[in-house]
PDB file of C-alpha atoms in Angstrom:
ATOM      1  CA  UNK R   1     188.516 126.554  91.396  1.00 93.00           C
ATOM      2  CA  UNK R   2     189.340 129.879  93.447  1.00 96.00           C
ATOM      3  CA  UNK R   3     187.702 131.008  96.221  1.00 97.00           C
ATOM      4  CA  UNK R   4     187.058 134.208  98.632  1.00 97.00           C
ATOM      5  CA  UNK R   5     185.233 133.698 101.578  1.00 97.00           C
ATOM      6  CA  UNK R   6     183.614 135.900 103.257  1.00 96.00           C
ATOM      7  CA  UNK R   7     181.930 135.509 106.690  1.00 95.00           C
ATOM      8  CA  UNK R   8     179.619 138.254 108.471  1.00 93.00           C
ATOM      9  CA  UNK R   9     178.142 138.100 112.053  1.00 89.00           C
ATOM     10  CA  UNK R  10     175.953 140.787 113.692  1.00 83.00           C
ATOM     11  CA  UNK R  11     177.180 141.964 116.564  1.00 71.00           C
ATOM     12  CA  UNK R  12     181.282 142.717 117.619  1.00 61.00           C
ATOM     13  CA  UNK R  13     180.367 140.211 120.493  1.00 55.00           C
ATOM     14  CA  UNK R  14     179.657 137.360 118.500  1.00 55.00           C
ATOM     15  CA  UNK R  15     182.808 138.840 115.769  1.00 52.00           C
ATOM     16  CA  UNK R  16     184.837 138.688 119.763  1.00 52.00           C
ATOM     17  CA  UNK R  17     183.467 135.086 120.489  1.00 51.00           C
ATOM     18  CA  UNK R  18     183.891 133.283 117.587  1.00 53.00           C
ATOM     19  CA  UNK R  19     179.984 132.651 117.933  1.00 53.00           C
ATOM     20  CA  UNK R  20     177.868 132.489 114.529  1.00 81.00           C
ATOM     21  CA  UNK R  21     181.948 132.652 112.428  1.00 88.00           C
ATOM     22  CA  UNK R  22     182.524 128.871 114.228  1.00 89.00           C
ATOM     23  CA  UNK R  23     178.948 127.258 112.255  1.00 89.00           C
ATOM     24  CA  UNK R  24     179.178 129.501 109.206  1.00 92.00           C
ATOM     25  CA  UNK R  25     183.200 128.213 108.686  1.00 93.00           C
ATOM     26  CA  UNK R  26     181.928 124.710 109.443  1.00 93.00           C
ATOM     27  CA  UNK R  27     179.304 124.792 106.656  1.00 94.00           C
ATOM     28  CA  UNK R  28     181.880 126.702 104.351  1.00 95.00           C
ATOM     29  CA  UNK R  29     184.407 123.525 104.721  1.00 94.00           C
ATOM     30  CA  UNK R  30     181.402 120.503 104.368  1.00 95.00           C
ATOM     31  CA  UNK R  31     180.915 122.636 100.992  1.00 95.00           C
ATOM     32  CA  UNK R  32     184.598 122.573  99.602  1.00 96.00           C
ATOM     33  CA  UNK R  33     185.004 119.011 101.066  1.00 94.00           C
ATOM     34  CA  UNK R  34     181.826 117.280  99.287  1.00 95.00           C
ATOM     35  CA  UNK R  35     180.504 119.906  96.518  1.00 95.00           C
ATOM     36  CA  UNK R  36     183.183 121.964  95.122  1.00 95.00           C
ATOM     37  CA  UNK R  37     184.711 120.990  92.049  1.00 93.00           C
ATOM     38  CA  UNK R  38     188.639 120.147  92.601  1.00 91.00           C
ATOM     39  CA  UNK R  39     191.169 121.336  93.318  1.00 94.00           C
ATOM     40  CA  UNK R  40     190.224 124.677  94.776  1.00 95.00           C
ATOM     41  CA  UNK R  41     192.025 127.208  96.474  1.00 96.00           C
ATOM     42  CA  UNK R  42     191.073 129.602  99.311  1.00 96.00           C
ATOM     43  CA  UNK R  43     192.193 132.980  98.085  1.00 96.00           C
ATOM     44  CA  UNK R  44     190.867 134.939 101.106  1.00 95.00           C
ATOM     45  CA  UNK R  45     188.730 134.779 104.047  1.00 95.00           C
ATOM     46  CA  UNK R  46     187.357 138.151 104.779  1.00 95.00           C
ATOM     47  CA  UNK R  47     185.525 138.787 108.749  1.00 93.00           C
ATOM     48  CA  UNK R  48     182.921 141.586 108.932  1.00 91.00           C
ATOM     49  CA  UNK R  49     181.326 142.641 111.728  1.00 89.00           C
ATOM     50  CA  UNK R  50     177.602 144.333 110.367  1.00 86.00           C
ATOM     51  CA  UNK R  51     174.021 144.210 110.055  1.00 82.00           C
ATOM     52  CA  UNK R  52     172.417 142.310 107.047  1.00 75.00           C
ATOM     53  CA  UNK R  53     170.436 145.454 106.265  1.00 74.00           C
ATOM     54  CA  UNK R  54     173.035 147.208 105.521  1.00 79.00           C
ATOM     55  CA  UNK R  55     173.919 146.857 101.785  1.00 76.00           C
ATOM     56  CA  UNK R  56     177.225 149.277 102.023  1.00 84.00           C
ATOM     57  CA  UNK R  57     179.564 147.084 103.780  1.00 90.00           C
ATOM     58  CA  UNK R  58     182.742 147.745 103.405  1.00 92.00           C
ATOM     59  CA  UNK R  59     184.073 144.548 103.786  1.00 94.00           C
ATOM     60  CA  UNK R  60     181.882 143.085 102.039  1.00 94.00           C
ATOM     61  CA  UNK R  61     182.908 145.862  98.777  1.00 94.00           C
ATOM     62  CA  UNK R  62     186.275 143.811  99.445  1.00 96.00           C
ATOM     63  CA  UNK R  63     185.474 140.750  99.218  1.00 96.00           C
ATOM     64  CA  UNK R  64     183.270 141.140  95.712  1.00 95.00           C
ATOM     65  CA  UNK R  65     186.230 143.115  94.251  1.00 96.00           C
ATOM     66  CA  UNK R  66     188.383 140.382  94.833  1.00 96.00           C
ATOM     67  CA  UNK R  67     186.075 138.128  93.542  1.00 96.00           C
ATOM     68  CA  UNK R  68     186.270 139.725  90.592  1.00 96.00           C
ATOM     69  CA  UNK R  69     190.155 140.443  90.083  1.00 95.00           C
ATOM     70  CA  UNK R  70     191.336 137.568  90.704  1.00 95.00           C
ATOM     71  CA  UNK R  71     188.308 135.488  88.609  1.00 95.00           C
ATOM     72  CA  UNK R  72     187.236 133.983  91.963  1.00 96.00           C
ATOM     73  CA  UNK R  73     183.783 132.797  93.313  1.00 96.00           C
ATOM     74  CA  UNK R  74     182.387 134.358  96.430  1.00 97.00           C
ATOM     75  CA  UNK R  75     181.557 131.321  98.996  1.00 97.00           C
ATOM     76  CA  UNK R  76     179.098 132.288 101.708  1.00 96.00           C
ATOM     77  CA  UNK R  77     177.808 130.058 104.231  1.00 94.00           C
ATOM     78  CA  UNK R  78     173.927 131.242 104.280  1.00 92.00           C
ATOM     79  CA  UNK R  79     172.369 133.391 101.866  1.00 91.00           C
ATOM     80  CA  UNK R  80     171.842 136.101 104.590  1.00 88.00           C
ATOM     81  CA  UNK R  81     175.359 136.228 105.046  1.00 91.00           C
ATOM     82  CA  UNK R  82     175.249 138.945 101.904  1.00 90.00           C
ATOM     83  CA  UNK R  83     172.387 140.269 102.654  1.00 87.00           C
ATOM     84  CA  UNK R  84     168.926 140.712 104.158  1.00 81.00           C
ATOM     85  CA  UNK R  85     167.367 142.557 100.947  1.00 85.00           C
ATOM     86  CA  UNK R  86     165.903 140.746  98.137  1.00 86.00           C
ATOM     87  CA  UNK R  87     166.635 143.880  96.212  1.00 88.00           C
ATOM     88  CA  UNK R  88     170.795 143.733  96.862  1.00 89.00           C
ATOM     89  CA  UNK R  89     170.791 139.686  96.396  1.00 89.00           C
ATOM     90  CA  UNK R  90     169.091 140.600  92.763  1.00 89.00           C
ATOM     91  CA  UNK R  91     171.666 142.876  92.141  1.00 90.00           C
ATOM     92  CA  UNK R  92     174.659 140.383  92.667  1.00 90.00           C
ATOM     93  CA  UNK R  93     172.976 138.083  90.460  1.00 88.00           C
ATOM     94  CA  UNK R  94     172.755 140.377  87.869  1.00 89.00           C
ATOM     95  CA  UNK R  95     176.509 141.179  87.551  1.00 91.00           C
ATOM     96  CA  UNK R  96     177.877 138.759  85.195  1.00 90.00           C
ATOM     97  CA  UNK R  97     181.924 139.346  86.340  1.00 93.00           C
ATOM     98  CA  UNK R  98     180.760 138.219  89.807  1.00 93.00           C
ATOM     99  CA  UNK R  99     180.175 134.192  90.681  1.00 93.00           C
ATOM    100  CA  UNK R 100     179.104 133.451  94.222  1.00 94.00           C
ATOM    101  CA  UNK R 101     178.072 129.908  96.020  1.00 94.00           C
ATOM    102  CA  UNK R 102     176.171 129.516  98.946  1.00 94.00           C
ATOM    103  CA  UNK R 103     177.411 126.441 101.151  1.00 94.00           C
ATOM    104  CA  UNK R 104     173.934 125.593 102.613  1.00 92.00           C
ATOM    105  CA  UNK R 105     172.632 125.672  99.085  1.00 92.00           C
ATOM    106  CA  UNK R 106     175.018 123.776  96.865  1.00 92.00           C
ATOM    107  CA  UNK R 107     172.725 122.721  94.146  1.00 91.00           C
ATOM    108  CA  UNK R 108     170.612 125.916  94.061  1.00 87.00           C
ATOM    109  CA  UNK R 109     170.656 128.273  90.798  1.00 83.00           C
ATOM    110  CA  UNK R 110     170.552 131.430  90.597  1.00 79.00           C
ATOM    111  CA  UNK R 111     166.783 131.202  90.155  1.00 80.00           C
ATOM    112  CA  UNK R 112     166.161 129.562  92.919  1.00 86.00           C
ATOM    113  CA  UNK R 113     168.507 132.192  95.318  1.00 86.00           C
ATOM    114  CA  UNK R 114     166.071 134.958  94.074  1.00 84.00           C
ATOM    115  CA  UNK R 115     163.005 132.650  95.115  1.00 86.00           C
ATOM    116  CA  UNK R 116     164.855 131.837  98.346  1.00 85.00           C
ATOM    117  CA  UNK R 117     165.675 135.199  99.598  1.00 85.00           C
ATOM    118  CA  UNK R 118     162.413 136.726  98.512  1.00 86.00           C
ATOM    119  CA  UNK R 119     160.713 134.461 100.729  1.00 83.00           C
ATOM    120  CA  UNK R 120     162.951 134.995 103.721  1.00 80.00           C
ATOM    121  CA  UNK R 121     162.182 138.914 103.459  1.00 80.00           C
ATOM    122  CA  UNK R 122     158.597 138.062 103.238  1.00 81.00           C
ATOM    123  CA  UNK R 123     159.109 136.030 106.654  1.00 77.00           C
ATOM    124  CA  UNK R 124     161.271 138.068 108.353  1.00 74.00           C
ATOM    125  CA  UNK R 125     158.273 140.790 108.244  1.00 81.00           C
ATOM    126  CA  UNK R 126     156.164 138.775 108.964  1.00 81.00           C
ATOM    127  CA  UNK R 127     157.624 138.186 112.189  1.00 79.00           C
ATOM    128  CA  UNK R 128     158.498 141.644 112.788  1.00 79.00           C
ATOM    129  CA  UNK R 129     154.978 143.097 112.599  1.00 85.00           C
ATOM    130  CA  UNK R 130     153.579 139.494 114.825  1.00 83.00           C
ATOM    131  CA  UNK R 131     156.608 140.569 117.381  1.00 80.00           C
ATOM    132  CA  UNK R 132     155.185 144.415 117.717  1.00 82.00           C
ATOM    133  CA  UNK R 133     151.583 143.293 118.055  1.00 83.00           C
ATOM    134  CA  UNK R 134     152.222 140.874 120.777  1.00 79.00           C
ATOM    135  CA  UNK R 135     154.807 143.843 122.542  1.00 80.00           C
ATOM    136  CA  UNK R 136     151.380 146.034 121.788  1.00 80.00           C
ATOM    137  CA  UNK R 137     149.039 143.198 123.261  1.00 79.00           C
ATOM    138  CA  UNK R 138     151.219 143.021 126.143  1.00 74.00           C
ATOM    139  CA  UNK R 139     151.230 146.876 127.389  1.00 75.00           C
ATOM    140  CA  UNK R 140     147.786 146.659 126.524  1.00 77.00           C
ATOM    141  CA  UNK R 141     147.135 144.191 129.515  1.00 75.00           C
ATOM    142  CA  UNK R 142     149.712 145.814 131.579  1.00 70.00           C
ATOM    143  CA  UNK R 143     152.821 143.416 131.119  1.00 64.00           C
ATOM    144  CA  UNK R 144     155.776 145.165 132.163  1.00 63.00           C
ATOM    145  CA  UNK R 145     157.703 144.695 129.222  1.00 58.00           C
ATOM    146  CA  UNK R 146     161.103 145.726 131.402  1.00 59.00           C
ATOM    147  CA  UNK R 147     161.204 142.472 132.525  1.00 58.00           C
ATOM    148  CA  UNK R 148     161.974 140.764 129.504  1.00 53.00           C
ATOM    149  CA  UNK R 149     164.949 142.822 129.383  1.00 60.00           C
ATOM    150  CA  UNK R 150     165.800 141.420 133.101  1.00 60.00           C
ATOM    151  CA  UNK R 151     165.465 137.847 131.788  1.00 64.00           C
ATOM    152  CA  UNK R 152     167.664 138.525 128.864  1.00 68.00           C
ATOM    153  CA  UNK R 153     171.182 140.169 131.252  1.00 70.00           C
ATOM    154  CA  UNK R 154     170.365 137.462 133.336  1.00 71.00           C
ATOM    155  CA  UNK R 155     170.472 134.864 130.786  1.00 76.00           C
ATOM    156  CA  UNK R 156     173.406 136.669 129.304  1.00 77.00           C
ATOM    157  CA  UNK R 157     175.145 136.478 132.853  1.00 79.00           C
ATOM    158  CA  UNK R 158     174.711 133.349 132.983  1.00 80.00           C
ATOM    159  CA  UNK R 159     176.378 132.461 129.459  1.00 82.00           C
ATOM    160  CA  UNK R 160     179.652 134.422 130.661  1.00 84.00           C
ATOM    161  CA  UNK R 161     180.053 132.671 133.728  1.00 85.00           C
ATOM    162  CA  UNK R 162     179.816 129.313 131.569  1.00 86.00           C
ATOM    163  CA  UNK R 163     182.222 131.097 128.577  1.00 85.00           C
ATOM    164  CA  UNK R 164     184.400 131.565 131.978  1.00 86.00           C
ATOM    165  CA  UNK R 165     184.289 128.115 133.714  1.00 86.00           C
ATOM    166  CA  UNK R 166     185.022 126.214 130.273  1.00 87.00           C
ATOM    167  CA  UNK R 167     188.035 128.613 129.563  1.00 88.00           C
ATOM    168  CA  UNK R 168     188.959 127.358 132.980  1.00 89.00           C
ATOM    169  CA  UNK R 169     189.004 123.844 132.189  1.00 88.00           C
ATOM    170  CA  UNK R 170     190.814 124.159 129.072  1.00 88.00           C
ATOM    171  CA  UNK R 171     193.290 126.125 130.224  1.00 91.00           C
ATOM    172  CA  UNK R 172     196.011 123.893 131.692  1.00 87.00           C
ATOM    173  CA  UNK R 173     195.773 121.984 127.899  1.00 88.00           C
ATOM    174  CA  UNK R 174     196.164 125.276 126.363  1.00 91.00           C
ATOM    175  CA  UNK R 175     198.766 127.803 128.557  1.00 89.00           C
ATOM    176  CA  UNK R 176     201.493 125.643 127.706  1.00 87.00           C
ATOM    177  CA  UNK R 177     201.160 125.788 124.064  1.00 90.00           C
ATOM    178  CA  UNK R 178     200.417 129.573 124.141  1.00 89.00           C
ATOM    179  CA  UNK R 179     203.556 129.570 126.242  1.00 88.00           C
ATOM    180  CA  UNK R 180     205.599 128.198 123.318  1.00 86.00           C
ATOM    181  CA  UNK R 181     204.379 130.803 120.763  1.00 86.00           C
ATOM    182  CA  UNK R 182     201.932 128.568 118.878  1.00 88.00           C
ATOM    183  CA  UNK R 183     200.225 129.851 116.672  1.00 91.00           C
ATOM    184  CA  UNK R 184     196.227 129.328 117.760  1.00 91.00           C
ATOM    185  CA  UNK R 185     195.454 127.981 114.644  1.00 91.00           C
ATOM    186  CA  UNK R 186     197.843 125.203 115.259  1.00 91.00           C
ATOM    187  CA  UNK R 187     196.745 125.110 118.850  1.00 92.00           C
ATOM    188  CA  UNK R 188     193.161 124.113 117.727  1.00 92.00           C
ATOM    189  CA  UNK R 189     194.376 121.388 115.334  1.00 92.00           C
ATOM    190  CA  UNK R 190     195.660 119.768 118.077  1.00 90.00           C
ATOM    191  CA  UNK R 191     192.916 120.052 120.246  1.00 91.00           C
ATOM    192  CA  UNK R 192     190.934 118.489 117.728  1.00 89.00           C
ATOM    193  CA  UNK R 193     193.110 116.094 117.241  1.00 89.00           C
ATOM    194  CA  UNK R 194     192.822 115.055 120.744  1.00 85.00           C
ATOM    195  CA  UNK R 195     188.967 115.065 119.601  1.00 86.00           C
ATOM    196  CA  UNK R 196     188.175 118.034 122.856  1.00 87.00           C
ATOM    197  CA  UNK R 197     184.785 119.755 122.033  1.00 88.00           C
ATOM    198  CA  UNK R 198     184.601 122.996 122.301  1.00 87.00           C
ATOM    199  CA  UNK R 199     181.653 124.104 124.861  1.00 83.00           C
ATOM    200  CA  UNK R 200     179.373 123.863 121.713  1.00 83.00           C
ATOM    201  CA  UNK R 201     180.164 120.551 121.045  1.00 84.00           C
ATOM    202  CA  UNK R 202     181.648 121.888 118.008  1.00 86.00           C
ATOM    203  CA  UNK R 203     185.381 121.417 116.552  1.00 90.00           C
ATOM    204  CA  UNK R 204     187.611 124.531 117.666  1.00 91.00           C
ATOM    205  CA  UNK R 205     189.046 127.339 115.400  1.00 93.00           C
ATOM    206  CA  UNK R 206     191.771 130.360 115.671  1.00 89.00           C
ATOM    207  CA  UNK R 207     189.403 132.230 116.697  1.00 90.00           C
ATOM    208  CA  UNK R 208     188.090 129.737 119.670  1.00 90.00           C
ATOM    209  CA  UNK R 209     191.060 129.655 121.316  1.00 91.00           C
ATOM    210  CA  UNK R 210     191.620 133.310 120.497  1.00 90.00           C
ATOM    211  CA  UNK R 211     188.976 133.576 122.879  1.00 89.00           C
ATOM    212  CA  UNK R 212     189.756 131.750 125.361  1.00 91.00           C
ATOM    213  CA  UNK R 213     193.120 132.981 125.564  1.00 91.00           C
ATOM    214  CA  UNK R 214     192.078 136.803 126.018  1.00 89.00           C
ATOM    215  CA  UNK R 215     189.302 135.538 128.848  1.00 87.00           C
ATOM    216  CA  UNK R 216     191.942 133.775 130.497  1.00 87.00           C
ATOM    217  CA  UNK R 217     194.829 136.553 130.180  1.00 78.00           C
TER     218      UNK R 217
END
């Protein structure tokens, strides 16, 4: 079994921070390890930094192509990972040269994707209209809604300054083996092999320490 992977976060910050790519390359490997048939082979991995609304992705173009050249199936952590739209998840399931899996959903068919991702747009405006009438209830009564804003630099503040302090910590484990040229993939094998957590709790990956390394540097 061949696979391309493809893994999509909103915002360059979290594409920067390795935040949202760490949990969706976690769920990706519980999938291969326990579900997929064997043995498989990773083809590519392919990053992309967009918005789920948007169904011309370049990246993600990519990654279906090479789906399809190479006779591959497309292996996404979430369903939202391809897409926010009902409409474009449809339209992958109706080209038969493309396969795709979705690691949270191993057992699901194609059926059920359609029934899945319908709902979730249903949800996701229903949330969006509750979100403007509260915003609307709010002015209404005089809230100053500027202060939500406040809360939300502050709290972002404060999630540097801890980004910061744990680089701190790590960083007499990890100068010397950036020192030596190693490569950060191999860098967060060992540090998982000394069983260190990343500030998550999580396992670390190239792109952890990738981060750590340019706060530190």
């Amino acid at each position: 079994m061949n696979y391309i992977i493809y893994l999509r976060v909103s915002t360059k910050e979290q594409g920067k921070s390795g935040l949202g790519l760490e949990a969706q390359k976690r769920d990706i490997q519980l999938y291969l390890d326990n579900y997929s048939p064997t043995p498989y082979i990773v083809l590519k991995e392919l990053v992309e930094v967009d918005s789920g609304a948007n169904s011309n992705r370049e990246t993600l173009t990519e990654a279906i192509s090479f789906a399809k050249k190479y006779d591959a199936t497309l292996l996404v952590a979430k369903l939202d990972r391809l897409s926010r739209k009902v409409s474009f998840i449809a339209k992958l399931m109706e080209d038969r040269k493309l396969n795709f899996k979705v690691a949270t959903m191993p057992h699901a068919d194609p059926f059920q994707l359609h029934i899945y991702a319908a709902l979730a747009e249903q949800e996701r405006e229903f949330i969006s209209k509750r979100t403007k009438a509260a915003l609307a209830e709010a002015k209404a009564r005089g809230t100053r809604l500027g202060g939500l804003r406040t809360k939300t630099n502050e709290r972002n503040v404060a999630k540097r300054k801890q980004a910061d302090d744990f680089a701190k910590s790590l960083w007499p484990i990890i100068e010397p083996m950036v020192k030596t040229s190693l490569a950060y993939s191999e860098i967060a094998k060992r540090l998982n092999q000394m069983n260190v957590k990343t500030a998550n709790g999580g396992v670390f990956w190239a792109s952890t320490v990738s981060n750590i390394v340019k706060r530190m540097v």
